[in-house]
Amino acid sequence: MAKKLRITLVKSTIGQKPDKVATVRSLGLKKINSFVMHEDSDSIRGMIASVSHIVEVEEMK
């Protein structure tokens, strides 16, 4: 069974570069403390790595 990732936005995107804001939006995050669930994949991991300073990630079963 594939793992799921719970991605939470913990800091504001105000003041971030436009490509970082676009990455956060494409993950499905809009407001601080909002979270989304995604399947664990290389593309999602790459997006998380580029905005790791504003998101928090938990692995779920």
PDB file of N, CA and C in Angstrom:
ATOM      1  N   MET A   1       0.846  -1.191   0.000  1.00  0.00           N
ATOM      2  CA  MET A   1       0.000   0.000   0.000  1.00  0.00           C
ATOM      3  C   MET A   1       0.881   1.241   0.000  1.00  0.00           C
ATOM      4  N   ALA A   2       0.534   2.215  -0.825  1.00  0.00           N
ATOM      5  CA  ALA A   2       1.322   3.437  -0.926  1.00  0.00           C
ATOM      6  C   ALA A   2       1.099   4.311   0.306  1.00  0.00           C
ATOM      7  N   LYS A   3       2.153   4.983   0.709  1.00  0.00           N
ATOM      8  CA  LYS A   3       2.045   5.881   1.842  1.00  0.00           C
ATOM      9  C   LYS A   3       1.376   7.174   1.415  1.00  0.00           C
ATOM     10  N   LYS A   4       0.753   7.811   2.374  1.00  0.00           N
ATOM     11  CA  LYS A   4       0.156   9.119   2.135  1.00  0.00           C
ATOM     12  C   LYS A   4       0.955  10.145   2.915  1.00  0.00           C
ATOM     13  N   LEU A   5       0.979  11.359   2.398  1.00  0.00           N
ATOM     14  CA  LEU A   5       1.661  12.457   3.057  1.00  0.00           C
ATOM     15  C   LEU A   5       0.635  13.506   3.467  1.00  0.00           C
ATOM     16  N   ARG A   6       0.734  13.951   4.687  1.00  0.00           N
ATOM     17  CA  ARG A   6      -0.112  15.046   5.166  1.00  0.00           C
ATOM     18  C   ARG A   6       0.760  16.290   5.154  1.00  0.00           C
ATOM     19  N   ILE A   7       0.444  17.236   4.288  1.00  0.00           N
ATOM     20  CA  ILE A   7       1.246  18.436   4.101  1.00  0.00           C
ATOM     21  C   ILE A   7       0.477  19.615   4.692  1.00  0.00           C
ATOM     22  N   THR A   8       1.108  20.334   5.622  1.00  0.00           N
ATOM     23  CA  THR A   8       0.482  21.458   6.315  1.00  0.00           C
ATOM     24  C   THR A   8       1.261  22.724   6.037  1.00  0.00           C
ATOM     25  N   LEU A   9       0.562  23.797   5.712  1.00  0.00           N
ATOM     26  CA  LEU A   9       1.194  25.099   5.512  1.00  0.00           C
ATOM     27  C   LEU A   9       1.372  25.750   6.881  1.00  0.00           C
ATOM     28  N   VAL A  10       2.617  25.996   7.305  1.00  0.00           N
ATOM     29  CA  VAL A  10       2.868  26.512   8.647  1.00  0.00           C
ATOM     30  C   VAL A  10       3.337  27.964   8.650  1.00  0.00           C
ATOM     31  N   LYS A  11       3.737  28.495   7.503  1.00  0.00           N
ATOM     32  CA  LYS A  11       4.137  29.895   7.414  1.00  0.00           C
ATOM     33  C   LYS A  11       3.427  30.529   6.229  1.00  0.00           C
ATOM     34  N   SER A  12       3.299  31.837   6.264  1.00  0.00           N
ATOM     35  CA  SER A  12       2.623  32.568   5.205  1.00  0.00           C
ATOM     36  C   SER A  12       3.463  32.605   3.934  1.00  0.00           C
ATOM     37  N   THR A  13       2.787  32.731   2.806  1.00  0.00           N
ATOM     38  CA  THR A  13       3.492  32.870   1.539  1.00  0.00           C
ATOM     39  C   THR A  13       3.762  34.326   1.189  1.00  0.00           C
ATOM     40  N   ILE A  14       3.344  35.242   2.056  1.00  0.00           N
ATOM     41  CA  ILE A  14       3.611  36.658   1.824  1.00  0.00           C
ATOM     42  C   ILE A  14       5.117  36.884   1.863  1.00  0.00           C
ATOM     43  N   GLY A  15       5.635  37.541   0.838  1.00  0.00           N
ATOM     44  CA  GLY A  15       7.057  37.823   0.780  1.00  0.00           C
ATOM     45  C   GLY A  15       7.875  36.740   0.106  1.00  0.00           C
ATOM     46  N   GLN A  16       7.234  35.629  -0.244  1.00  0.00           N
ATOM     47  CA  GLN A  16       7.938  34.549  -0.934  1.00  0.00           C
ATOM     48  C   GLN A  16       8.005  34.861  -2.427  1.00  0.00           C
ATOM     49  N   LYS A  17       8.948  34.221  -3.105  1.00  0.00           N
ATOM     50  CA  LYS A  17       9.066  34.403  -4.548  1.00  0.00           C
ATOM     51  C   LYS A  17       7.857  33.780  -5.233  1.00  0.00           C
ATOM     52  N   PRO A  18       7.470  34.344  -6.388  1.00  0.00           N
ATOM     53  CA  PRO A  18       6.257  33.850  -7.069  1.00  0.00           C
ATOM     54  C   PRO A  18       6.273  32.358  -7.399  1.00  0.00           C
ATOM     55  N   ASP A  19       7.429  31.786  -7.700  1.00  0.00           N
ATOM     56  CA  ASP A  19       7.454  30.349  -8.002  1.00  0.00           C
ATOM     57  C   ASP A  19       7.188  29.508  -6.767  1.00  0.00           C
ATOM     58  N   LYS A  20       7.595  29.989  -5.597  1.00  0.00           N
ATOM     59  CA  LYS A  20       7.314  29.273  -4.348  1.00  0.00           C
ATOM     60  C   LYS A  20       5.826  29.348  -4.015  1.00  0.00           C
ATOM     61  N   VAL A  21       5.226  30.521  -4.230  1.00  0.00           N
ATOM     62  CA  VAL A  21       3.788  30.686  -3.992  1.00  0.00           C
ATOM     63  C   VAL A  21       3.006  29.773  -4.927  1.00  0.00           C
ATOM     64  N   ALA A  22       3.431  29.680  -6.182  1.00  0.00           N
ATOM     65  CA  ALA A  22       2.754  28.821  -7.154  1.00  0.00           C
ATOM     66  C   ALA A  22       2.868  27.347  -6.758  1.00  0.00           C
ATOM     67  N   THR A  23       4.009  26.955  -6.219  1.00  0.00           N
ATOM     68  CA  THR A  23       4.190  25.570  -5.778  1.00  0.00           C
ATOM     69  C   THR A  23       3.256  25.242  -4.622  1.00  0.00           C
ATOM     70  N   VAL A  24       3.149  26.154  -3.666  1.00  0.00           N
ATOM     71  CA  VAL A  24       2.245  25.945  -2.528  1.00  0.00           C
ATOM     72  C   VAL A  24       0.806  25.836  -3.006  1.00  0.00           C
ATOM     73  N   ARG A  25       0.406  26.706  -3.930  1.00  0.00           N
ATOM     74  CA  ARG A  25      -0.962  26.665  -4.457  1.00  0.00           C
ATOM     75  C   ARG A  25      -1.221  25.376  -5.226  1.00  0.00           C
ATOM     76  N   SER A  26      -0.229  24.914  -5.991  1.00  0.00           N
ATOM     77  CA  SER A  26      -0.428  23.694  -6.764  1.00  0.00           C
ATOM     78  C   SER A  26      -0.488  22.450  -5.875  1.00  0.00           C
ATOM     79  N   LEU A  27       0.078  22.534  -4.682  1.00  0.00           N
ATOM     80  CA  LEU A  27      -0.082  21.443  -3.715  1.00  0.00           C
ATOM     81  C   LEU A  27      -1.493  21.429  -3.141  1.00  0.00           C
ATOM     82  N   GLY A  28      -2.215  22.541  -3.273  1.00  0.00           N
ATOM     83  CA  GLY A  28      -3.591  22.613  -2.788  1.00  0.00           C
ATOM     84  C   GLY A  28      -3.733  23.370  -1.483  1.00  0.00           C
ATOM     85  N   LEU A  29      -2.677  24.065  -1.072  1.00  0.00           N
ATOM     86  CA  LEU A  29      -2.702  24.801   0.193  1.00  0.00           C
ATOM     87  C   LEU A  29      -3.054  26.256  -0.047  1.00  0.00           C
ATOM     88  N   LYS A  30      -3.917  26.804   0.812  1.00  0.00           N
ATOM     89  CA  LYS A  30      -4.347  28.189   0.641  1.00  0.00           C
ATOM     90  C   LYS A  30      -4.084  29.040   1.872  1.00  0.00           C
ATOM     91  N   LYS A  31      -4.450  28.564   3.037  1.00  0.00           N
ATOM     92  CA  LYS A  31      -4.313  29.354   4.258  1.00  0.00           C
ATOM     93  C   LYS A  31      -3.360  28.672   5.228  1.00  0.00           C
ATOM     94  N   ILE A  32      -2.842  29.451   6.171  1.00  0.00           N
ATOM     95  CA  ILE A  32      -1.976  28.891   7.196  1.00  0.00           C
ATOM     96  C   ILE A  32      -2.761  27.854   7.991  1.00  0.00           C
ATOM     97  N   ASN A  33      -2.109  26.771   8.339  1.00  0.00           N
ATOM     98  CA  ASN A  33      -2.661  25.628   9.067  1.00  0.00           C
ATOM     99  C   ASN A  33      -3.625  24.785   8.244  1.00  0.00           C
ATOM    100  N   SER A  34      -3.778  25.077   6.960  1.00  0.00           N
ATOM    101  CA  SER A  34      -4.560  24.186   6.112  1.00  0.00           C
ATOM    102  C   SER A  34      -3.676  22.992   5.758  1.00  0.00           C
ATOM    103  N   PHE A  35      -4.296  21.857   5.492  1.00  0.00           N
ATOM    104  CA  PHE A  35      -3.516  20.674   5.142  1.00  0.00           C
ATOM    105  C   PHE A  35      -4.191  19.929   4.005  1.00  0.00           C
ATOM    106  N   VAL A  36      -3.384  19.154   3.301  1.00  0.00           N
ATOM    107  CA  VAL A  36      -3.869  18.303   2.224  1.00  0.00           C
ATOM    108  C   VAL A  36      -3.199  16.946   2.344  1.00  0.00           C
ATOM    109  N   MET A  37      -3.841  15.930   1.780  1.00  0.00           N
ATOM    110  CA  MET A  37      -3.278  14.587   1.745  1.00  0.00           C
ATOM    111  C   MET A  37      -2.918  14.266   0.299  1.00  0.00           C
ATOM    112  N   HIS A  38      -1.694  13.779   0.091  1.00  0.00           N
ATOM    113  CA  HIS A  38      -1.236  13.376  -1.234  1.00  0.00           C
ATOM    114  C   HIS A  38      -0.581  12.014  -1.132  1.00  0.00           C
ATOM    115  N   GLU A  39      -0.624  11.269  -2.235  1.00  0.00           N
ATOM    116  CA  GLU A  39       0.121  10.018  -2.329  1.00  0.00           C
ATOM    117  C   GLU A  39       1.604  10.360  -2.377  1.00  0.00           C
ATOM    118  N   ASP A  40       2.432   9.510  -1.800  1.00  0.00           N
ATOM    119  CA  ASP A  40       3.874   9.712  -1.802  1.00  0.00           C
ATOM    120  C   ASP A  40       4.423   9.398  -3.190  1.00  0.00           C
ATOM    121  N   SER A  41       4.916  10.425  -3.884  1.00  0.00           N
ATOM    122  CA  SER A  41       5.504  10.227  -5.204  1.00  0.00           C
ATOM    123  C   SER A  41       6.696  11.165  -5.351  1.00  0.00           C
ATOM    124  N   ASP A  42       7.504  10.898  -6.361  1.00  0.00           N
ATOM    125  CA  ASP A  42       8.696  11.717  -6.577  1.00  0.00           C
ATOM    126  C   ASP A  42       8.345  13.169  -6.897  1.00  0.00           C
ATOM    127  N   SER A  43       7.290  13.382  -7.671  1.00  0.00           N
ATOM    128  CA  SER A  43       6.922  14.742  -8.042  1.00  0.00           C
ATOM    129  C   SER A  43       6.443  15.547  -6.828  1.00  0.00           C
ATOM    130  N   ILE A  44       5.667  14.911  -5.963  1.00  0.00           N
ATOM    131  CA  ILE A  44       5.197  15.579  -4.749  1.00  0.00           C
ATOM    132  C   ILE A  44       6.371  15.851  -3.820  1.00  0.00           C
ATOM    133  N   ARG A  45       7.287  14.888  -3.692  1.00  0.00           N
ATOM    134  CA  ARG A  45       8.476  15.075  -2.848  1.00  0.00           C
ATOM    135  C   ARG A  45       9.331  16.242  -3.352  1.00  0.00           C
ATOM    136  N   GLY A  46       9.444  16.401  -4.664  1.00  0.00           N
ATOM    137  CA  GLY A  46      10.198  17.514  -5.229  1.00  0.00           C
ATOM    138  C   GLY A  46       9.555  18.846  -4.927  1.00  0.00           C
ATOM    139  N   MET A  47       8.232  18.898  -5.002  1.00  0.00           N
ATOM    140  CA  MET A  47       7.512  20.134  -4.680  1.00  0.00           C
ATOM    141  C   MET A  47       7.689  20.474  -3.203  1.00  0.00           C
ATOM    142  N   ILE A  48       7.624  19.465  -2.353  1.00  0.00           N
ATOM    143  CA  ILE A  48       7.808  19.672  -0.915  1.00  0.00           C
ATOM    144  C   ILE A  48       9.217  20.177  -0.630  1.00  0.00           C
ATOM    145  N   ALA A  49      10.205  19.622  -1.305  1.00  0.00           N
ATOM    146  CA  ALA A  49      11.593  20.024  -1.084  1.00  0.00           C
ATOM    147  C   ALA A  49      11.816  21.494  -1.433  1.00  0.00           C
ATOM    148  N   SER A  50      11.117  21.976  -2.455  1.00  0.00           N
ATOM    149  CA  SER A  50      11.319  23.368  -2.858  1.00  0.00           C
ATOM    150  C   SER A  50      10.664  24.368  -1.907  1.00  0.00           C
ATOM    151  N   VAL A  51       9.675  23.923  -1.132  1.00  0.00           N
ATOM    152  CA  VAL A  51       9.013  24.824  -0.175  1.00  0.00           C
ATOM    153  C   VAL A  51       9.091  24.273   1.242  1.00  0.00           C
ATOM    154  N   SER A  52      10.164  23.551   1.544  1.00  0.00           N
ATOM    155  CA  SER A  52      10.284  22.889   2.846  1.00  0.00           C
ATOM    156  C   SER A  52      10.349  23.869   4.012  1.00  0.00           C
ATOM    157  N   HIS A  53      10.697  25.131   3.747  1.00  0.00           N
ATOM    158  CA  HIS A  53      10.788  26.129   4.805  1.00  0.00           C
ATOM    159  C   HIS A  53       9.426  26.694   5.205  1.00  0.00           C
ATOM    160  N   ILE A  54       8.367  26.391   4.442  1.00  0.00           N
ATOM    161  CA  ILE A  54       7.040  26.895   4.796  1.00  0.00           C
ATOM    162  C   ILE A  54       6.017  25.796   5.028  1.00  0.00           C
ATOM    163  N   VAL A  55       6.372  24.548   4.780  1.00  0.00           N
ATOM    164  CA  VAL A  55       5.426  23.455   5.000  1.00  0.00           C
ATOM    165  C   VAL A  55       5.989  22.439   5.984  1.00  0.00           C
ATOM    166  N   GLU A  56       5.077  21.662   6.550  1.00  0.00           N
ATOM    167  CA  GLU A  56       5.441  20.577   7.459  1.00  0.00           C
ATOM    168  C   GLU A  56       4.819  19.302   6.886  1.00  0.00           C
ATOM    169  N   VAL A  57       5.586  18.217   6.910  1.00  0.00           N
ATOM    170  CA  VAL A  57       5.129  16.970   6.284  1.00  0.00           C
ATOM    171  C   VAL A  57       5.111  15.837   7.308  1.00  0.00           C
ATOM    172  N   GLU A  58       4.025  15.071   7.287  1.00  0.00           N
ATOM    173  CA  GLU A  58       3.900  13.880   8.119  1.00  0.00           C
ATOM    174  C   GLU A  58       3.569  12.701   7.223  1.00  0.00           C
ATOM    175  N   GLU A  59       4.185  11.551   7.464  1.00  0.00           N
ATOM    176  CA  GLU A  59       3.860  10.343   6.708  1.00  0.00           C
ATOM    177  C   GLU A  59       2.746   9.603   7.430  1.00  0.00           C
ATOM    178  N   MET A  60       1.726   9.261   6.682  1.00  0.00           N
ATOM    179  CA  MET A  60       0.578   8.531   7.225  1.00  0.00           C
ATOM    180  C   MET A  60       0.557   7.151   6.586  1.00  0.00           C
ATOM    181  N   LYS A  61      -0.147   6.222   7.200  1.00  0.00           N
ATOM    182  CA  LYS A  61      -0.273   4.886   6.624  1.00  0.00           C
ATOM    183  C   LYS A  61      -1.484   4.789   5.760  1.00  0.00           C
TER     184      LYS A  61
END
